[in-house]
Coordinates of N, CA and C in Angstrom, one line a residue:
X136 N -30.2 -39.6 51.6 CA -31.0 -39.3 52.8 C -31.1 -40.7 53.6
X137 N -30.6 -40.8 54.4 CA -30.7 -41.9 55.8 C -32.0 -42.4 56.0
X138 N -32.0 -43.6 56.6 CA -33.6 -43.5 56.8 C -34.5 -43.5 57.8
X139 N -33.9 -43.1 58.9 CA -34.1 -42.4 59.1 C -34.4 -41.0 59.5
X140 N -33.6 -40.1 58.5 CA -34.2 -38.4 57.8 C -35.3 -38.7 57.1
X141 N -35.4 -40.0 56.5 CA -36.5 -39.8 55.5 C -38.3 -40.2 56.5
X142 N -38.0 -40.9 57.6 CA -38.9 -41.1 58.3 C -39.4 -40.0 59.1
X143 N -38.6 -39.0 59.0 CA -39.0 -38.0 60.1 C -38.8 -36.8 59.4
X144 N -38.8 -36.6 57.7 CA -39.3 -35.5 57.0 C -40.3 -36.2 56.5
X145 N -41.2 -36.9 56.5 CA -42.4 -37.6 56.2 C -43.6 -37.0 57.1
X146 N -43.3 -36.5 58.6 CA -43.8 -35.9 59.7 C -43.8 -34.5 59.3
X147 N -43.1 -34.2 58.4 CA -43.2 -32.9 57.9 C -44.6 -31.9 57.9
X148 N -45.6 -33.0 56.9 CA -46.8 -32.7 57.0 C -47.6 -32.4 57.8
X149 N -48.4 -31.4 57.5 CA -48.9 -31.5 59.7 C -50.1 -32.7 59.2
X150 N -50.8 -32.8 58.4 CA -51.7 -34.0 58.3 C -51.4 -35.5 58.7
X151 N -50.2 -35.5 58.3 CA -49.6 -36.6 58.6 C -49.0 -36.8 60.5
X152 N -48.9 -35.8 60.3 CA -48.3 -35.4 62.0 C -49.2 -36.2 63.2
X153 N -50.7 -35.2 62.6 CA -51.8 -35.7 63.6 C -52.1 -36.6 63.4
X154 N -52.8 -37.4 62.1 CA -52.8 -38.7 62.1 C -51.6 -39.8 63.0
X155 N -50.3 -40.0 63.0 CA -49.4 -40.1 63.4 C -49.1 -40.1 64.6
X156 N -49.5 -38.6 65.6 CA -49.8 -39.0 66.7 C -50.8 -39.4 67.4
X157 N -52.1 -39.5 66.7 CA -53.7 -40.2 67.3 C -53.4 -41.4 67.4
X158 N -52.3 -42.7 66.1 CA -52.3 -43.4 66.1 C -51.3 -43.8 67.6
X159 N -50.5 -43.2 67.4 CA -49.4 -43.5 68.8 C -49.7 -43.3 70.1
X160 N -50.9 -42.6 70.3 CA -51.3 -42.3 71.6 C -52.0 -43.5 71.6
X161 N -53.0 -44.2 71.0 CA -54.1 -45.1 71.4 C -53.3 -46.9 72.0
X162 N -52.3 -46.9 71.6 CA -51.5 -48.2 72.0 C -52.7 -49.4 71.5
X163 N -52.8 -49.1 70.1 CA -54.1 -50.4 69.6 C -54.2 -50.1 68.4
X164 N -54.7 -51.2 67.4 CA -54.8 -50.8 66.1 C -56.0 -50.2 65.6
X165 N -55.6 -48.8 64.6 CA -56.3 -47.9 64.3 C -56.7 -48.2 62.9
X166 N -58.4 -48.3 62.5 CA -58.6 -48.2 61.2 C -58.4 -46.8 60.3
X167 N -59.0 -46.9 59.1 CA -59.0 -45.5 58.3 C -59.9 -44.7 58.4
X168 N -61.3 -45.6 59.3 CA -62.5 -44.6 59.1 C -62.3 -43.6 60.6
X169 N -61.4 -44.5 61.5 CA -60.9 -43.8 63.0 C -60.0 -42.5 62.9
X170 N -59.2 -42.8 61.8 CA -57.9 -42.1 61.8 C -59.3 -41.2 61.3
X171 N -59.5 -41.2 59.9 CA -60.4 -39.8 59.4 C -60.7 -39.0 59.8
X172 N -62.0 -39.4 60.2 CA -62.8 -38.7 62.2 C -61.8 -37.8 62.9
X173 N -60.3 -38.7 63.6 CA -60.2 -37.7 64.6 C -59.5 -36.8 64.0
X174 N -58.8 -37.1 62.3 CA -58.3 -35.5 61.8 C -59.2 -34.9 61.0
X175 N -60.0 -35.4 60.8 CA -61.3 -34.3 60.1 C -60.8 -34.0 58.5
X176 N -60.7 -35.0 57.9 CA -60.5 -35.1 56.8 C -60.8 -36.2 56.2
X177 N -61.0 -37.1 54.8 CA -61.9 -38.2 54.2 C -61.2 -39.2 54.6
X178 N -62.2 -39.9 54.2 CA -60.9 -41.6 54.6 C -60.1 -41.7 53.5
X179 N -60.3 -41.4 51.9 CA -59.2 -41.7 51.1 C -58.4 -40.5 51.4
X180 N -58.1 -39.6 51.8 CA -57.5 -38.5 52.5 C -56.5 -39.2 53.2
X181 N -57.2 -39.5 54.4 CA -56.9 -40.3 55.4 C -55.9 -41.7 55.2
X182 N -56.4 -42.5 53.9 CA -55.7 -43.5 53.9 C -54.5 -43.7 52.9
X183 N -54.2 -42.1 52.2 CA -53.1 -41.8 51.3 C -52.0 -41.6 52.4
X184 N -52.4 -41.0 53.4 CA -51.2 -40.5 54.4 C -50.9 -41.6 55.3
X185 N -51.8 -42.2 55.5 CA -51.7 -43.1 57.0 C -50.3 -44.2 55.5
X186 N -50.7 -44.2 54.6 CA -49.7 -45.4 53.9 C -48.4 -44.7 53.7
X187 N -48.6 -43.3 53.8 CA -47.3 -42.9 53.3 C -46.6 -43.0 54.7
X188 N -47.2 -43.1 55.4 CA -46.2 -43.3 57.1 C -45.6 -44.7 57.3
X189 N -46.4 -45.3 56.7 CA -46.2 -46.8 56.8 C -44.8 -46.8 55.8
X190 N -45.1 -46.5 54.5 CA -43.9 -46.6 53.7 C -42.4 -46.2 54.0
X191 N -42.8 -45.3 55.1 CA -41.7 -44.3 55.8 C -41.0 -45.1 57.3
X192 N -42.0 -46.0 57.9 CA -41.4 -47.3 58.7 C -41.9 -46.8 60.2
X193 N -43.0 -45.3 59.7 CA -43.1 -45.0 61.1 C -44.3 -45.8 61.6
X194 N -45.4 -46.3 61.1 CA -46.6 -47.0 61.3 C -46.0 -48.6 60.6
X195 N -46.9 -49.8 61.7 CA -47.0 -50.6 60.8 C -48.5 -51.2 60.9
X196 N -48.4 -52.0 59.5 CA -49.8 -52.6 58.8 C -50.1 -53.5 59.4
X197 N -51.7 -53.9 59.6 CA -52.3 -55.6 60.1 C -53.6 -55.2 59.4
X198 N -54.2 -56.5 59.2 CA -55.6 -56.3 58.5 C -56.6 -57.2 60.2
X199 N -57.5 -56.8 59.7 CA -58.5 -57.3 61.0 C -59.9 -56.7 61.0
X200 N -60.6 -57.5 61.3 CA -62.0 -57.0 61.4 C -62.4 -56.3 62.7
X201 N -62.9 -55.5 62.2 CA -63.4 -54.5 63.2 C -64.4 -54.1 63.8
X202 N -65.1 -55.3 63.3 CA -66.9 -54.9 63.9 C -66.9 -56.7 63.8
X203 N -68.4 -56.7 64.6 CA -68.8 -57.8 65.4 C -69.3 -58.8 64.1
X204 N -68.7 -58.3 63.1 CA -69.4 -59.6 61.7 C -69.0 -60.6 62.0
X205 N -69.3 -61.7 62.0 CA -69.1 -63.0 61.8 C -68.1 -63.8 60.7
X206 N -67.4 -64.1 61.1 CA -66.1 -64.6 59.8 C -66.9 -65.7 58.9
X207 N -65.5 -65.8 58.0 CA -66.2 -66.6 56.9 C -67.1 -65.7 56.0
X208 N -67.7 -66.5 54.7 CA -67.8 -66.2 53.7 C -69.4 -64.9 53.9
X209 N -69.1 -63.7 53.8 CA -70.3 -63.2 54.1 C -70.3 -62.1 55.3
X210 N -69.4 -62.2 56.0 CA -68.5 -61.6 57.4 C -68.1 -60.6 57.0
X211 N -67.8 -60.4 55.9 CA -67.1 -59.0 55.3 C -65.7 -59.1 55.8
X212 N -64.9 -58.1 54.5 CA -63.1 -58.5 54.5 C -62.5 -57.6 55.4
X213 N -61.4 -58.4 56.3 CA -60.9 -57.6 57.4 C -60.4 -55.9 57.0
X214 N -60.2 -55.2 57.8 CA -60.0 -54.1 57.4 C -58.4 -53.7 57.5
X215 N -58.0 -52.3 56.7 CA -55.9 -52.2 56.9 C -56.1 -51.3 58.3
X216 N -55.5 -52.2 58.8 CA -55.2 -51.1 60.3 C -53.7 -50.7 60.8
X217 N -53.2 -49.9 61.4 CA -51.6 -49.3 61.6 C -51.8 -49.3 63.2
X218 N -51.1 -49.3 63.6 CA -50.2 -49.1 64.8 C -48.9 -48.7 64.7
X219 N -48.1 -47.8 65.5 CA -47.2 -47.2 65.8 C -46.3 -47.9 65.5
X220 N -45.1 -47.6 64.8 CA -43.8 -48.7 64.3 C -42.9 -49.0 65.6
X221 N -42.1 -49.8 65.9 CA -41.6 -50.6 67.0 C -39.8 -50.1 66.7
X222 N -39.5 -49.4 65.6 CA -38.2 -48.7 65.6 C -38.3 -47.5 65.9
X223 N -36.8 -47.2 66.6 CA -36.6 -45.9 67.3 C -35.7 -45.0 66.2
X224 N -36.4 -43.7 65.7 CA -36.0 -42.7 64.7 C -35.1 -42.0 65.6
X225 N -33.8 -42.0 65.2 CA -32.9 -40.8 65.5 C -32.1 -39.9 64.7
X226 N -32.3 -38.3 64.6 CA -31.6 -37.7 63.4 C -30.9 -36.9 64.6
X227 N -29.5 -36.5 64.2 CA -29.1 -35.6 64.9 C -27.8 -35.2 64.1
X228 N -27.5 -33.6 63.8 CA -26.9 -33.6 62.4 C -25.7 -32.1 63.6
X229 N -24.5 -32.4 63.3 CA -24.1 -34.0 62.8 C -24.1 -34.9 63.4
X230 N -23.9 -36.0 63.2 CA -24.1 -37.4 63.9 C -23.7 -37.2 65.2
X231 N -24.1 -37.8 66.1 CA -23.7 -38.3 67.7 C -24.2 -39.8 68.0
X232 N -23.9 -40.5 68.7 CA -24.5 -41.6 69.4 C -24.7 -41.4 70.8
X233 N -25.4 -40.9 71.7 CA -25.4 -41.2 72.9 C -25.6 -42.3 73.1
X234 N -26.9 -43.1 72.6 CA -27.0 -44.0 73.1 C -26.1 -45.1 73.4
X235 N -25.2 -45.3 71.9 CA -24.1 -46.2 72.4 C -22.9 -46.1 73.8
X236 N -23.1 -44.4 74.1 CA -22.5 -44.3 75.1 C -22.8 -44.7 76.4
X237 N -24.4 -44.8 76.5 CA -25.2 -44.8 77.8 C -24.9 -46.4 77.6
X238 N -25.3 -47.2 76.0 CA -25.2 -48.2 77.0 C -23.5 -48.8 77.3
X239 N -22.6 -48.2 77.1 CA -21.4 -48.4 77.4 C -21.0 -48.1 79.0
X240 N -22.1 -47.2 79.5 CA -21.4 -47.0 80.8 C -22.3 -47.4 81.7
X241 N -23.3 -47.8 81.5 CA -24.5 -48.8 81.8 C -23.5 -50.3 82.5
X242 N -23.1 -51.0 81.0 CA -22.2 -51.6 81.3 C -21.2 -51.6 82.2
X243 N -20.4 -50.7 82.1 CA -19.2 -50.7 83.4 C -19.9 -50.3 84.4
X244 N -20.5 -50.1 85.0 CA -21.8 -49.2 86.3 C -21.8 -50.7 86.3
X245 N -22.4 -51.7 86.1 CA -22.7 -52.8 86.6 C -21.7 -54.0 86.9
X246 N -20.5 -54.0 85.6 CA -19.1 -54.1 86.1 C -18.3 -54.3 87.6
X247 N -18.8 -52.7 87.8 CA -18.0 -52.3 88.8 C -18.9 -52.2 90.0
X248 N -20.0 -53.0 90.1 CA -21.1 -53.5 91.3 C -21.2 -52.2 91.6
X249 N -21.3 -51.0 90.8 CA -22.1 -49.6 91.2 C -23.4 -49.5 91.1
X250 N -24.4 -50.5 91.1 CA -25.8 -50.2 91.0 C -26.5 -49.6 91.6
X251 N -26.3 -49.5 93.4 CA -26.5 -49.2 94.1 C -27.1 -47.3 93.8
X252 N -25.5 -46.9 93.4 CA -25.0 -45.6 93.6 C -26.1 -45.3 92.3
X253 N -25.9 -46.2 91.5 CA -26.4 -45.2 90.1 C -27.9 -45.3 89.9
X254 N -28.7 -46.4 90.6 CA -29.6 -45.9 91.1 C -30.4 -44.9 92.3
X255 N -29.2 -44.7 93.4 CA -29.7 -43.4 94.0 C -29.6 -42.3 93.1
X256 N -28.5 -42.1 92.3 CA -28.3 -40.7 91.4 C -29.7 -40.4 90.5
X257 N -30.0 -41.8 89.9 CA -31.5 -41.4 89.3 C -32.3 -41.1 90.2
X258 N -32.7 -41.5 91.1 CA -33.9 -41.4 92.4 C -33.8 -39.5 92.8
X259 N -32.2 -39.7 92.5 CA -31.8 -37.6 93.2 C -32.3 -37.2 91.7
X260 N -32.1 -37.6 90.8 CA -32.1 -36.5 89.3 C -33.8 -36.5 89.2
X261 N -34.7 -37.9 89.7 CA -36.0 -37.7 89.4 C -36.5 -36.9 90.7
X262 N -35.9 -36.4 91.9 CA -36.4 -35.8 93.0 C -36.2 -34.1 92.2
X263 N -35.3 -34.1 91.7 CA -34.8 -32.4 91.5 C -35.8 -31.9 90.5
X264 N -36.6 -33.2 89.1 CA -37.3 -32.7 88.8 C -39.5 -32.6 88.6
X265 N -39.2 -32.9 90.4 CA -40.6 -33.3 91.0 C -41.2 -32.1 91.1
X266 N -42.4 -32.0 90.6 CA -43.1 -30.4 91.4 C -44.6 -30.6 91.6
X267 N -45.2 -30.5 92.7 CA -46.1 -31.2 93.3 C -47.4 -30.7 92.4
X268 N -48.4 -32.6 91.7 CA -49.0 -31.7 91.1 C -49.0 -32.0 89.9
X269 N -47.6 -32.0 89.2 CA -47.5 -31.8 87.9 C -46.5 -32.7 87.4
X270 N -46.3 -34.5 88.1 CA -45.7 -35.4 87.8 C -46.0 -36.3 86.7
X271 N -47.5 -36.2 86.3 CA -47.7 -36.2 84.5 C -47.3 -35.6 83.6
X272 N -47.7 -34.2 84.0 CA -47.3 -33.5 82.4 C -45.5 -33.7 82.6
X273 N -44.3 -33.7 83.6 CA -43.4 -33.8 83.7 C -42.9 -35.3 82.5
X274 N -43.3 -36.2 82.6 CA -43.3 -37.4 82.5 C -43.6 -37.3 81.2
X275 N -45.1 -36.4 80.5 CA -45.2 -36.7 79.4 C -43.9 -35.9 78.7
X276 N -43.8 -34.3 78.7 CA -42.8 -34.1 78.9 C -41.5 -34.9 78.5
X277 N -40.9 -35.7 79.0 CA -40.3 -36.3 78.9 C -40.1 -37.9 77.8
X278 N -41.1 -37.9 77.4 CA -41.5 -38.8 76.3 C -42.0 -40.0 76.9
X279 N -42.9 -40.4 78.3 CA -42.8 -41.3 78.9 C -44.6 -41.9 78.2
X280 N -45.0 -40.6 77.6 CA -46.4 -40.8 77.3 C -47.4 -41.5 78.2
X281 N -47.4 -41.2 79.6 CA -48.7 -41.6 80.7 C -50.0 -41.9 80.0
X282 N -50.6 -43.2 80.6 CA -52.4 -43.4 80.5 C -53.0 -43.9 81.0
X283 N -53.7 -43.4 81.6 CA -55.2 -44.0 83.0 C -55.3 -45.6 82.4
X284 N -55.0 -46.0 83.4 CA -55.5 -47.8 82.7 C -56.3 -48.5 84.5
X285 N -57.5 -47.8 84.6 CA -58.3 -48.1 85.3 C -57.9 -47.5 87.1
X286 N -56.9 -48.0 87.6 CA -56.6 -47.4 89.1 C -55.4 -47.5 88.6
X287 N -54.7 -47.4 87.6 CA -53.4 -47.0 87.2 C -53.0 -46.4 86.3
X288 N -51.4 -45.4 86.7 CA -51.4 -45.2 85.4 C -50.0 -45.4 85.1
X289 N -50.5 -46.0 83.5 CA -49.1 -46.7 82.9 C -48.4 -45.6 82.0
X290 N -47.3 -45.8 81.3 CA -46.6 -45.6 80.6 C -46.2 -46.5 79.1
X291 N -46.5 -45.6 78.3 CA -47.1 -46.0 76.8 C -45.4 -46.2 76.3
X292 N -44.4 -45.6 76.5 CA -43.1 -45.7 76.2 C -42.0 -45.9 77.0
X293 N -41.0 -46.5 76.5 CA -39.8 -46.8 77.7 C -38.9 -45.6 76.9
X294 N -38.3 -44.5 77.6 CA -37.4 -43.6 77.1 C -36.3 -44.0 76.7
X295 N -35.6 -45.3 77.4 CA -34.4 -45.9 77.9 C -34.8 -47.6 76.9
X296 N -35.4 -47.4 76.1 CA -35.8 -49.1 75.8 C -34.8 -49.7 75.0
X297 N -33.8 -49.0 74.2 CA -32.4 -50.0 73.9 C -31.5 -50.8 74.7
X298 N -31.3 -49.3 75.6 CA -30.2 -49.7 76.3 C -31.0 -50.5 77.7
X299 N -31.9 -50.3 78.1 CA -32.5 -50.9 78.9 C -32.5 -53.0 78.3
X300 N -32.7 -53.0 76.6 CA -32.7 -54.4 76.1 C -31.1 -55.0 76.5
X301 N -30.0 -54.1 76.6 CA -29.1 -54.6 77.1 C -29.3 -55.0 78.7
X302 N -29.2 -54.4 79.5 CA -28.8 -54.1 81.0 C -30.4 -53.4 81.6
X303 N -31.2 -54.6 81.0 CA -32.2 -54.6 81.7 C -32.7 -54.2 83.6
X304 N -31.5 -54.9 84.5 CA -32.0 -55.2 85.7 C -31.8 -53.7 86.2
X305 N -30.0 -53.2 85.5 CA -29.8 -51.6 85.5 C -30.8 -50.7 85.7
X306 N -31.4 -50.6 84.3 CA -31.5 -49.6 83.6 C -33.2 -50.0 84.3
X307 N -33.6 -50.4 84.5 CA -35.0 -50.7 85.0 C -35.0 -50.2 86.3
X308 N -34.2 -50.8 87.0 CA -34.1 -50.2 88.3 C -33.6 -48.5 88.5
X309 N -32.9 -47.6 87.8 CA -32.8 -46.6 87.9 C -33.9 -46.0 87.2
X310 N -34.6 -46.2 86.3 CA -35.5 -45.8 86.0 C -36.8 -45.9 86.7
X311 N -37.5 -46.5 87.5 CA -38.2 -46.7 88.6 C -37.5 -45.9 89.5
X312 N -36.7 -45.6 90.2 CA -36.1 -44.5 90.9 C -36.5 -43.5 90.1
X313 N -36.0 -43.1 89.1 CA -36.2 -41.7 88.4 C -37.9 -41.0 88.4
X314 N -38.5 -42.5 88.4 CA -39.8 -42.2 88.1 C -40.3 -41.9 89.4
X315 N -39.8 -42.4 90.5 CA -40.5 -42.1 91.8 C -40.3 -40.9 92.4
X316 N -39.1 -40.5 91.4 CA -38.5 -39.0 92.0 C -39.3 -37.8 91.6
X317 N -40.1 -38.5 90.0 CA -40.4 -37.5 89.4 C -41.8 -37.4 90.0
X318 N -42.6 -38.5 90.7 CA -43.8 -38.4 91.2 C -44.1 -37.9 92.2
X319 N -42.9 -37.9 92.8 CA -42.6 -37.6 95.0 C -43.7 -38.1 95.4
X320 N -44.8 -37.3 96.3 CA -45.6 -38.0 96.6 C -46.8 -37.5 96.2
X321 N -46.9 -37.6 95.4 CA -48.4 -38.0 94.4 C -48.7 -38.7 93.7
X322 N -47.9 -40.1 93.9 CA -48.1 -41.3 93.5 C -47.1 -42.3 94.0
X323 N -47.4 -43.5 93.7 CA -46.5 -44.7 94.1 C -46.0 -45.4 92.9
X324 N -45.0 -45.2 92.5 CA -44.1 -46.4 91.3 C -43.7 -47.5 91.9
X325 N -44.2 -48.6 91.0 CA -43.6 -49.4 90.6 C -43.5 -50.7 89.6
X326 N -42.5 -51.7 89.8 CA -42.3 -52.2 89.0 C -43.0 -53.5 88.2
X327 N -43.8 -53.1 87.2 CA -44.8 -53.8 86.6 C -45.0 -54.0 84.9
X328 N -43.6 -55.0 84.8 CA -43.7 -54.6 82.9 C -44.8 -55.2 82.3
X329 N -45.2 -54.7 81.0 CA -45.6 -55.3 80.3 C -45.0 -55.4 78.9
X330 N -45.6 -55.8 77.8 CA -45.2 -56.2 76.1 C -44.7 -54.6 75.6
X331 N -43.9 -54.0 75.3 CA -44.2 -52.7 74.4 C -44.3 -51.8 74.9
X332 N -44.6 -51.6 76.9 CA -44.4 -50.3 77.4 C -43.2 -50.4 78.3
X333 N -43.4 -49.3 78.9 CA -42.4 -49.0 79.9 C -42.6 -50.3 81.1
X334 N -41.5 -50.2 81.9 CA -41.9 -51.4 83.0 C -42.0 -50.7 84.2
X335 N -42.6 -49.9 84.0 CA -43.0 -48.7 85.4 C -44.2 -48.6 85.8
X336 N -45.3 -48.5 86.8 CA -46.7 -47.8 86.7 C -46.7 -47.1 87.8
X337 N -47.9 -46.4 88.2 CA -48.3 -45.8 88.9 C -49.3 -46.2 90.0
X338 N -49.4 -46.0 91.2 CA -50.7 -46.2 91.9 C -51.0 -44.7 92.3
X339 N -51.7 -43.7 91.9 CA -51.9 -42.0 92.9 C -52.3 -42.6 94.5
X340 N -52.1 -41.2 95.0 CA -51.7 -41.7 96.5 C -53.1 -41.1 96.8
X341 N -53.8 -41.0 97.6 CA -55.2 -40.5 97.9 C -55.0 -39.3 98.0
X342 N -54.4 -39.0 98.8 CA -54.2 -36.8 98.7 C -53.8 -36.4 97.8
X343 N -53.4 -36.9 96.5 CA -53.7 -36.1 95.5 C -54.3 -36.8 94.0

């Protein structure tokens, strides 16, 4: 078994599932007594599974204290916390690579000074699948994972983050297109990276 098949029949479980995605939605590190709570099961429950994810490469480990004690001797010992693992799981049976293809023509697209073109094509592909209204759930949808971050809203994943680590200026730029297509006008994209997300956000437009 590859690994990862083995990372993604580990998800098998639905216990593990939800744990799994409470952790990945919060974009922060999650303790045992957190995870527990929101699946409603014990903390050693809770912290048999949360390790078996870890073992599986989908979560990873940090220790840290989690309440306002005071360090040093008396402070009490940091706690095991996970956050969402930073590799991308792909099974596809039988084998395919897209990705290697996207980023192979990523490359010649910029080659051949087509940027222009291949960013309108995304701007038309994210216009065709706008529908007023419903440019979140679209987006989540699409694996982009949206979240209110005060008068914005960001994007918890880059869909495109490999080949984007190649042909960044590309693949950033058509993607901001795609995203603007997919918002029309019910919001304003743009381009605002940060560490681990997407380099896309949001501003909503006042009428909607």
């Amino acid at each position: 078994m590859t690994d990862d098949l083995a990372a993604v029949a580990a998800l098998h479980d639905p216990v593990r599932r939800v744990l799994y995605d409470y952790v990945a939605a919060q974009g922060r590190a999650v303790g045992r007594n957190e995870a527990a709570e929101q699946a409603g099961i014990s903390r050693t429950l809770a912290a048999f599974h949360l390790d078996k994810l870890a073992e599986a490469g989908l979560l990873e480990v940090d220790f840290m204290r989690l309440t306002e004690a005071r360090p040093g001797p008396g402070g009490g010992r940091p706690a095991k916390v996970y956050r969402r693992g930073t590799i991308a799981r792909t099974v596809t049976l039988p084998h395919r690579d897209y990705e290697q293809l996207a980023a192979l023509l990523a490359e010649a697209v910029h080659d051949t000074a087509a940027d222009d073109r291949a960013v309108a094509a995304a701007g038309v592909a994210g216009a065709r699948l706008h529908e007023p209204g419903a440019w979140l759930a679209t987006l989540r949808a699409r694996g982009y994972e949206p979240y209110v971050d005060g008068a914005r809203v960001r994007l918890r994943n880059c869909p495109f983050r490999q080949v984007a680590q190649a042909q960044p200026l590309l693949v950033c730029s058509m993607n901001l297109a795609l995203c603007q297509g997919i918002a029309g006008g019910d919001a304003t994209a743009e381009l605002d990276p940060r560490p681990d997300e997407c380099c896309v956000s949001f501003s909503k437009n006042k009428s909607h």
